[in-house]
Tab-separated table of C-alpha atoms in Angstrom:
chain	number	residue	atom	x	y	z
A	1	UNK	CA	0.000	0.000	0.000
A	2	UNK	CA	1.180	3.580	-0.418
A	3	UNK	CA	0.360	5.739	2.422
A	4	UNK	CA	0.563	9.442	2.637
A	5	UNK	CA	-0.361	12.400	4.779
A	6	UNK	CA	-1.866	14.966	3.469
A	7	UNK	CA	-2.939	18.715	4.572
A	8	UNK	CA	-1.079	21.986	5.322
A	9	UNK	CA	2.448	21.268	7.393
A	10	UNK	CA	1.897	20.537	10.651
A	11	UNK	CA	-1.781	19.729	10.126
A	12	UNK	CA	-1.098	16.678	8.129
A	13	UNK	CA	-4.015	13.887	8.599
A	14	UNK	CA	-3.157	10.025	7.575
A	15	UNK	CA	-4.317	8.897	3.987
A	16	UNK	CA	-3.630	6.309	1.662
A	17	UNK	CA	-3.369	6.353	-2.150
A	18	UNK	CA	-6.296	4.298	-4.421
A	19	UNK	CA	-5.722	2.623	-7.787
A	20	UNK	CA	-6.494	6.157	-9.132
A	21	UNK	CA	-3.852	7.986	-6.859
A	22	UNK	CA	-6.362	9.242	-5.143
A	23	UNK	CA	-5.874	10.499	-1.434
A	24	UNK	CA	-8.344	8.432	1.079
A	25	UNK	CA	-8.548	9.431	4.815
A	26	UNK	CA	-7.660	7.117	6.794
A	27	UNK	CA	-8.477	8.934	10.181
A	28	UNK	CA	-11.388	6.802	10.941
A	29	UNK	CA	-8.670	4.018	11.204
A	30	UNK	CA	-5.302	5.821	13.192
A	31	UNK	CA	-5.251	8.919	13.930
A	32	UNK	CA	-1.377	9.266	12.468
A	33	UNK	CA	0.800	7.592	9.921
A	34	UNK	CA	3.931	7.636	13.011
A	35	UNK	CA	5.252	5.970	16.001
A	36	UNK	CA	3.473	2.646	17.474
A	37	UNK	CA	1.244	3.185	14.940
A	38	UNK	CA	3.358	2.043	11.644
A	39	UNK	CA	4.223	-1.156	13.537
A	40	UNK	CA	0.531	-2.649	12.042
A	41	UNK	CA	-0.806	-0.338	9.696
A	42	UNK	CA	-3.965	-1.171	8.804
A	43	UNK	CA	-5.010	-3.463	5.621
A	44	UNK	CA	-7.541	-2.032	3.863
A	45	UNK	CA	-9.639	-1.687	0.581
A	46	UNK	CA	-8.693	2.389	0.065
A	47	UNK	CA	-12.104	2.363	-1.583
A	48	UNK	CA	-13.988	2.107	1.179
A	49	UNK	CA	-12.621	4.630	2.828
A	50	UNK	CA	-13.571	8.470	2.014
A	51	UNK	CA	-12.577	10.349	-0.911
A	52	UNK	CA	-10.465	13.514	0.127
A	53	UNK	CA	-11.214	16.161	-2.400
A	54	UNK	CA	-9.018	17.738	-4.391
A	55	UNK	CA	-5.188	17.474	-5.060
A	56	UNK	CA	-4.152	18.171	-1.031
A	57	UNK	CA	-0.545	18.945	-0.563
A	58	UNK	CA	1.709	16.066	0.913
A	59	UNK	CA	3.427	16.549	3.763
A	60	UNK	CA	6.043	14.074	5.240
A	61	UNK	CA	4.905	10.749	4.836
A	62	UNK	CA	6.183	9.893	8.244
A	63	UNK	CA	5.126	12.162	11.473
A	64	UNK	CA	6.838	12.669	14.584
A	65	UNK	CA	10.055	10.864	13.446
A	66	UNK	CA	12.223	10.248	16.328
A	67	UNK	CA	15.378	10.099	14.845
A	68	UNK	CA	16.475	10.854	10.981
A	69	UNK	CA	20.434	8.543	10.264
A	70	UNK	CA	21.994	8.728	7.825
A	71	UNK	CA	24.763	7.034	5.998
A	72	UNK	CA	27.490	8.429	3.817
A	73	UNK	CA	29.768	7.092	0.828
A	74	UNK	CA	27.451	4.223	0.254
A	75	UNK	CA	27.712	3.290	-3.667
A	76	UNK	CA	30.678	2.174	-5.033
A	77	UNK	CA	30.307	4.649	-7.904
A	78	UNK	CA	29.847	7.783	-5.419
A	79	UNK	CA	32.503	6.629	-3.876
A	80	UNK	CA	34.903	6.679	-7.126
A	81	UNK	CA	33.363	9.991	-8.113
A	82	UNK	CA	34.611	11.590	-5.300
A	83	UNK	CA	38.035	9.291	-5.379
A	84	UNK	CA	37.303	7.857	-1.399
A	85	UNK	CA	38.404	4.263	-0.924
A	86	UNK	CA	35.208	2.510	0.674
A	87	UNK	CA	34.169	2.216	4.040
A	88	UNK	CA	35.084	-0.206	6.252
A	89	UNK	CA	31.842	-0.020	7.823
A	90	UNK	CA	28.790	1.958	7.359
A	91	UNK	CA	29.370	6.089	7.927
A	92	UNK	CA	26.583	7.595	10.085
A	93	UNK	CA	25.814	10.519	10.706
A	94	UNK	CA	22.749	12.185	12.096
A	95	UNK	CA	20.431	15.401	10.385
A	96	UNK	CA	17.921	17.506	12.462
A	97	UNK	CA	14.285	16.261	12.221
A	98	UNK	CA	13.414	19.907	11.871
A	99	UNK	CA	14.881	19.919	8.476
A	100	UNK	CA	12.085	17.298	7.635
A	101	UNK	CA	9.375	19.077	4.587
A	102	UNK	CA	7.082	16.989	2.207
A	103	UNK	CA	8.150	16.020	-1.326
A	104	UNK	CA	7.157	18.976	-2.768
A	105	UNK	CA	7.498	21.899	-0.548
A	106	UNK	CA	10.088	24.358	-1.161
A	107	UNK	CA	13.734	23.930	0.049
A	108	UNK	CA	15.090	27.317	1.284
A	109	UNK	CA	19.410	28.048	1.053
A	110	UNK	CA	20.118	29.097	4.410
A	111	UNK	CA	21.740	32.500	4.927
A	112	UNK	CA	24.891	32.465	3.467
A	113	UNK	CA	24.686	29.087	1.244
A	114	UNK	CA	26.898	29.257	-1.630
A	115	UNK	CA	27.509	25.313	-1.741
A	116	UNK	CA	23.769	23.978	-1.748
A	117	UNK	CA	23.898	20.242	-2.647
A	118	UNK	CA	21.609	16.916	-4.137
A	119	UNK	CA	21.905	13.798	-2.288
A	120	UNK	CA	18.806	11.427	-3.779
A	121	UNK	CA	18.238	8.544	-1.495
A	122	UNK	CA	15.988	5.725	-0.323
A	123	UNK	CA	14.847	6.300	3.031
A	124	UNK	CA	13.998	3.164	5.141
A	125	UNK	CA	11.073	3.791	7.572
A	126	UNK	CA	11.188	1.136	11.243
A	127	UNK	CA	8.078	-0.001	11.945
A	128	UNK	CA	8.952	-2.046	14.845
A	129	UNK	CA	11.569	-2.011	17.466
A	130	UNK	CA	15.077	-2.944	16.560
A	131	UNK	CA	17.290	-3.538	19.108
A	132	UNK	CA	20.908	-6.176	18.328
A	133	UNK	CA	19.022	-7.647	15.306
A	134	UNK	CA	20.178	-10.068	12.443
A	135	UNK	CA	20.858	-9.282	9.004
A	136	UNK	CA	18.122	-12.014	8.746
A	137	UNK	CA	15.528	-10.772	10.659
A	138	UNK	CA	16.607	-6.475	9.613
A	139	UNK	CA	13.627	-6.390	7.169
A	140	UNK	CA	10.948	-7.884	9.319
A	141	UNK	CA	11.929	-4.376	10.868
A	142	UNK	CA	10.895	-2.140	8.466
A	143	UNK	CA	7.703	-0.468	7.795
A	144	UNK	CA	8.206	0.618	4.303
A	145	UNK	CA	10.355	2.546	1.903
A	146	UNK	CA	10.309	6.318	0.755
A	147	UNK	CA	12.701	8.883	-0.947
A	148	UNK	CA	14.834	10.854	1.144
A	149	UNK	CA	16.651	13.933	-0.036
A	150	UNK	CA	19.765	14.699	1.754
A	151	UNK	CA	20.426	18.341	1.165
A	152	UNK	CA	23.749	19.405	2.011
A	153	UNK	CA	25.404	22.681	2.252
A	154	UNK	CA	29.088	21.675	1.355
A	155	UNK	CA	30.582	24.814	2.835
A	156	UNK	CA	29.102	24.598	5.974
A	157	UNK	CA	29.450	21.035	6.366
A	158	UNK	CA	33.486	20.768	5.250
A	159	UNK	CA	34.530	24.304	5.990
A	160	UNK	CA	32.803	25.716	9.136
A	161	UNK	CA	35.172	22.798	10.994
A	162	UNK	CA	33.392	20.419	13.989
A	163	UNK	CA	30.680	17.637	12.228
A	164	UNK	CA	28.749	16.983	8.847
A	165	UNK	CA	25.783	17.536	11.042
A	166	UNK	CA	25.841	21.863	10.030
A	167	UNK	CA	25.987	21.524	6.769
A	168	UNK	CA	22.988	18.297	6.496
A	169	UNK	CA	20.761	20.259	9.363
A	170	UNK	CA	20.004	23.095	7.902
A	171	UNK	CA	15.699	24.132	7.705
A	172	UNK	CA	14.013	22.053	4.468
A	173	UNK	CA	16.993	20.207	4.072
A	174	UNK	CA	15.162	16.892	4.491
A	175	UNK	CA	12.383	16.402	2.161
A	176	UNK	CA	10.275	13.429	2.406
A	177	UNK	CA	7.880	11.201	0.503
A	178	UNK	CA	5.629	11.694	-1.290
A	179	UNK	CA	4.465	8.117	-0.225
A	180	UNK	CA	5.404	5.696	2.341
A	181	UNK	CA	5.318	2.411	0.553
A	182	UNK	CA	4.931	-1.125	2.029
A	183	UNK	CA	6.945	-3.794	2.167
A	184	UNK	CA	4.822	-6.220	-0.068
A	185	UNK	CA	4.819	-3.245	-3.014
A	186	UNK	CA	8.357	-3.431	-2.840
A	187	UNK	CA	10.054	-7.440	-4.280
A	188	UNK	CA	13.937	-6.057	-3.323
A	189	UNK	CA	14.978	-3.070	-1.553
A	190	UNK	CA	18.446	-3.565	-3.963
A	191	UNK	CA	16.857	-3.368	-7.005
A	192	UNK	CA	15.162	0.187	-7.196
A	193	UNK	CA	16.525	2.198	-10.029
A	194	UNK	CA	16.651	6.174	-8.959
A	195	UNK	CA	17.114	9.685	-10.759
A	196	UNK	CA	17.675	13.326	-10.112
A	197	UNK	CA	17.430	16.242	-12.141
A	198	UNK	CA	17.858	19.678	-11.921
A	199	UNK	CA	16.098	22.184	-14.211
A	200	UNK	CA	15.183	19.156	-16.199
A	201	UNK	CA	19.161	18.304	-16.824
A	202	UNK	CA	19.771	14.760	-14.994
A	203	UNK	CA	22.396	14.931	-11.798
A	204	UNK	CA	21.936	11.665	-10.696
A	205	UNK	CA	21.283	8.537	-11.766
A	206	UNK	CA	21.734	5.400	-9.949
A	207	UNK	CA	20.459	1.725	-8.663
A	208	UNK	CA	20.520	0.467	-4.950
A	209	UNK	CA	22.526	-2.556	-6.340
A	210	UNK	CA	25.289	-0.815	-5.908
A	211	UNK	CA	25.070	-0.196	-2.207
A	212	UNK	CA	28.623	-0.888	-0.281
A	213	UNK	CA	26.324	-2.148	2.329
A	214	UNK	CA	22.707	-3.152	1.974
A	215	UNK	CA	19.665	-2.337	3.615
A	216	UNK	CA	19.351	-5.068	5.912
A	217	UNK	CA	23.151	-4.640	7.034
A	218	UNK	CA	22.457	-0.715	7.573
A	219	UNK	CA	19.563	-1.912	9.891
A	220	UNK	CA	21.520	-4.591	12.006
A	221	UNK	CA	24.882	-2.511	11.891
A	222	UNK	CA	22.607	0.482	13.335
A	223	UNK	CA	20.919	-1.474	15.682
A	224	UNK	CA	23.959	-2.560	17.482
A	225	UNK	CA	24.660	1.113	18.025
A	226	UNK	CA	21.472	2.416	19.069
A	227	UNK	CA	17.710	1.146	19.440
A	228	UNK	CA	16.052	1.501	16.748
A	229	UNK	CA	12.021	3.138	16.937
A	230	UNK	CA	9.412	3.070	15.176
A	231	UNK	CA	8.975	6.002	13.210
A	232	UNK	CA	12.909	6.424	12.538
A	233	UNK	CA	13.884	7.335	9.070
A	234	UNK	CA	17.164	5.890	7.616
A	235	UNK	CA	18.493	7.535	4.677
A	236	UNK	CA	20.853	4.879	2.886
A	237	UNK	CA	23.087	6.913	0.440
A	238	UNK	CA	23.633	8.563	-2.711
A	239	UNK	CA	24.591	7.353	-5.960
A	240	UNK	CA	26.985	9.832	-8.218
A	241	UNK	CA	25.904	12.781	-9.682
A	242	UNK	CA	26.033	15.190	-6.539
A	243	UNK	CA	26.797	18.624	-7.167
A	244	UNK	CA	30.374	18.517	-5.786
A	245	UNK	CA	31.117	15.469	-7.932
A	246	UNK	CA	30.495	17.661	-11.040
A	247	UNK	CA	33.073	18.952	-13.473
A	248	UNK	CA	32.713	21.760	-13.038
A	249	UNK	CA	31.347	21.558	-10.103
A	250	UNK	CA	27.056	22.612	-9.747
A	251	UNK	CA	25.362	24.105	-6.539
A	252	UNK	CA	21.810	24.909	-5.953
A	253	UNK	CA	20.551	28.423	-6.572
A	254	UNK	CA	17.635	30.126	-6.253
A	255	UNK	CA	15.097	29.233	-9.058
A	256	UNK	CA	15.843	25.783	-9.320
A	257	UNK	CA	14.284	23.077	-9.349
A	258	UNK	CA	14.722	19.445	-8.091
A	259	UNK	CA	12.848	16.346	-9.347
A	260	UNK	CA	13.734	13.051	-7.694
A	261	UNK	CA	12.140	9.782	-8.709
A	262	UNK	CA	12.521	6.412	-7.185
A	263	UNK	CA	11.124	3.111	-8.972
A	264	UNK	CA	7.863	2.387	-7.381
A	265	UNK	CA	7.795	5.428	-4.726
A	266	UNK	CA	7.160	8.155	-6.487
A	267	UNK	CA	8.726	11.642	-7.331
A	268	UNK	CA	9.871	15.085	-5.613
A	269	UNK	CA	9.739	18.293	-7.200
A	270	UNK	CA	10.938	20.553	-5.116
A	271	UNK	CA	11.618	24.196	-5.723
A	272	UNK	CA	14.834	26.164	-4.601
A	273	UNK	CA	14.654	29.431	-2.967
A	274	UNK	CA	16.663	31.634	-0.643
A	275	UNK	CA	15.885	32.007	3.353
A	276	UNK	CA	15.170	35.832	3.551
């Protein structure tokens, strides 16, 4: 199923996408698509449930999310384009859940940006507890799948010394959705192609093959580290194509615009503009 919630930010109710890609409420059923709540989400015929009018804006597919991880220099072909041997094991690093915005809401260059950056990724949403689990048992751990954008502000986040975390942190800089897709929707979390373009010239393109370490390693490797919730948000990686990995190198500006696609999870389009 593809779930979504829909509404102005910060107002978003729970919904769920019919054959028609249609929004259904689904508030007669949970009263949020987050926490306890995406460990069972419901099974249901979306056309029984009530027609939401209109073409609603989608907010984060994912509310209240406790904690947003992600990991760096995970495809072997990012990893060349930037000339870094790979990882021994997986790079983590954690962004600010306030930078969270819906998959098409604006994404605003903080004050002083020069080095605004692309990072297309699939995000991995836990639907149950996770706690020193098996590469066996990861996926039994995961609610569904969505697209994660990791913008990045290279400047801040190589230059302004200290962690990655000012430069990934920064407000808007974690757009999410549009959908959060089930497991069942999904045959292999390593086979989704994915693309990014900018003005309508493509950045990115890549396939979760090439992840140095797969999804199910990401979640056991995490949850050895830290207990995993549900409502946490993993975003798994780039491929190449970011902005610093162009020749000559491309940053965002105001104006542009960002369209992100994911095989069977739908797109982003997300306009650039500049924090007043």
């Amino acid at each position: 199923m593809r779930f979504v919630r829909y509404g102005a930010p910060g107002q978003e109710k729970p919904g769920v996408l019919d054959q028609d890609g249609k929004v259904r409420d689904l508030g007669g059923i949970l009263p949020d698509l987050s926490g306890v709540y995406l460990s069972d989400l419901p099974k249901v015929d979306p056309a029984t449930l009530p027609l939401v009018d209109g073409t609603p804006r989608l907010g984060p597919p994912v509310g209240q999310v406790g904690k947003l991880i992600c990991i760096g220099l995970n495809y072997t072909d990012h990893a060349a384009e930037l000339n870094m041997p790979f990882p021994d094991h997986p790079v983590v690093f954690m962004k600010a859940t306030s930078a969270i915005i819906g998959a098409n809401d604006t994404v605003r260059l903080p004050r002083g940006s020069t080095h605004g950056d692309w990072e297309i990724e699939l995000g991995v949403v836990i639907g149950k507890a996770a706690s020193y689990v098996s590469e066996q048992e990861a996926l039994s751990h995961v609610a569904g799948y969505t697209i994660v954008n990791d913008v990045s502000e290279r400047r801040f986040q190589l230059e302004l010394s200290g962690q990655w975390t000012k430069g990934k942190s920064c407000d808007t800089f974690a757009p999410i959705g549009p959908w959060l897709v089930t497991p069942d929707e999904i045959a292999d979390a390593q086979d989704l192609a994915m693309t990014l373009d900018v003005n309508g010239a493509r950045m990115q393109t890549g396939h979760t093959s090439k992840m140095i370490f797969p999804v199910a390693e990401i979640i056991s490797h995490l949850s050895e580290l830290m207990t995993l919730h549900p409502g946490d948000v993993i975003a798994t990686g780039t491929p190449p194509g970011v902005g610093m990995g162009q020749t000559p190198k491309r940053f965002l500006a105001e104006g542009d615009v960002m369209e992100l696609e994911i095989g069977g999870l739908g797109r982003q389009n997300l306009p650039v503009a500049r924090t007043p």
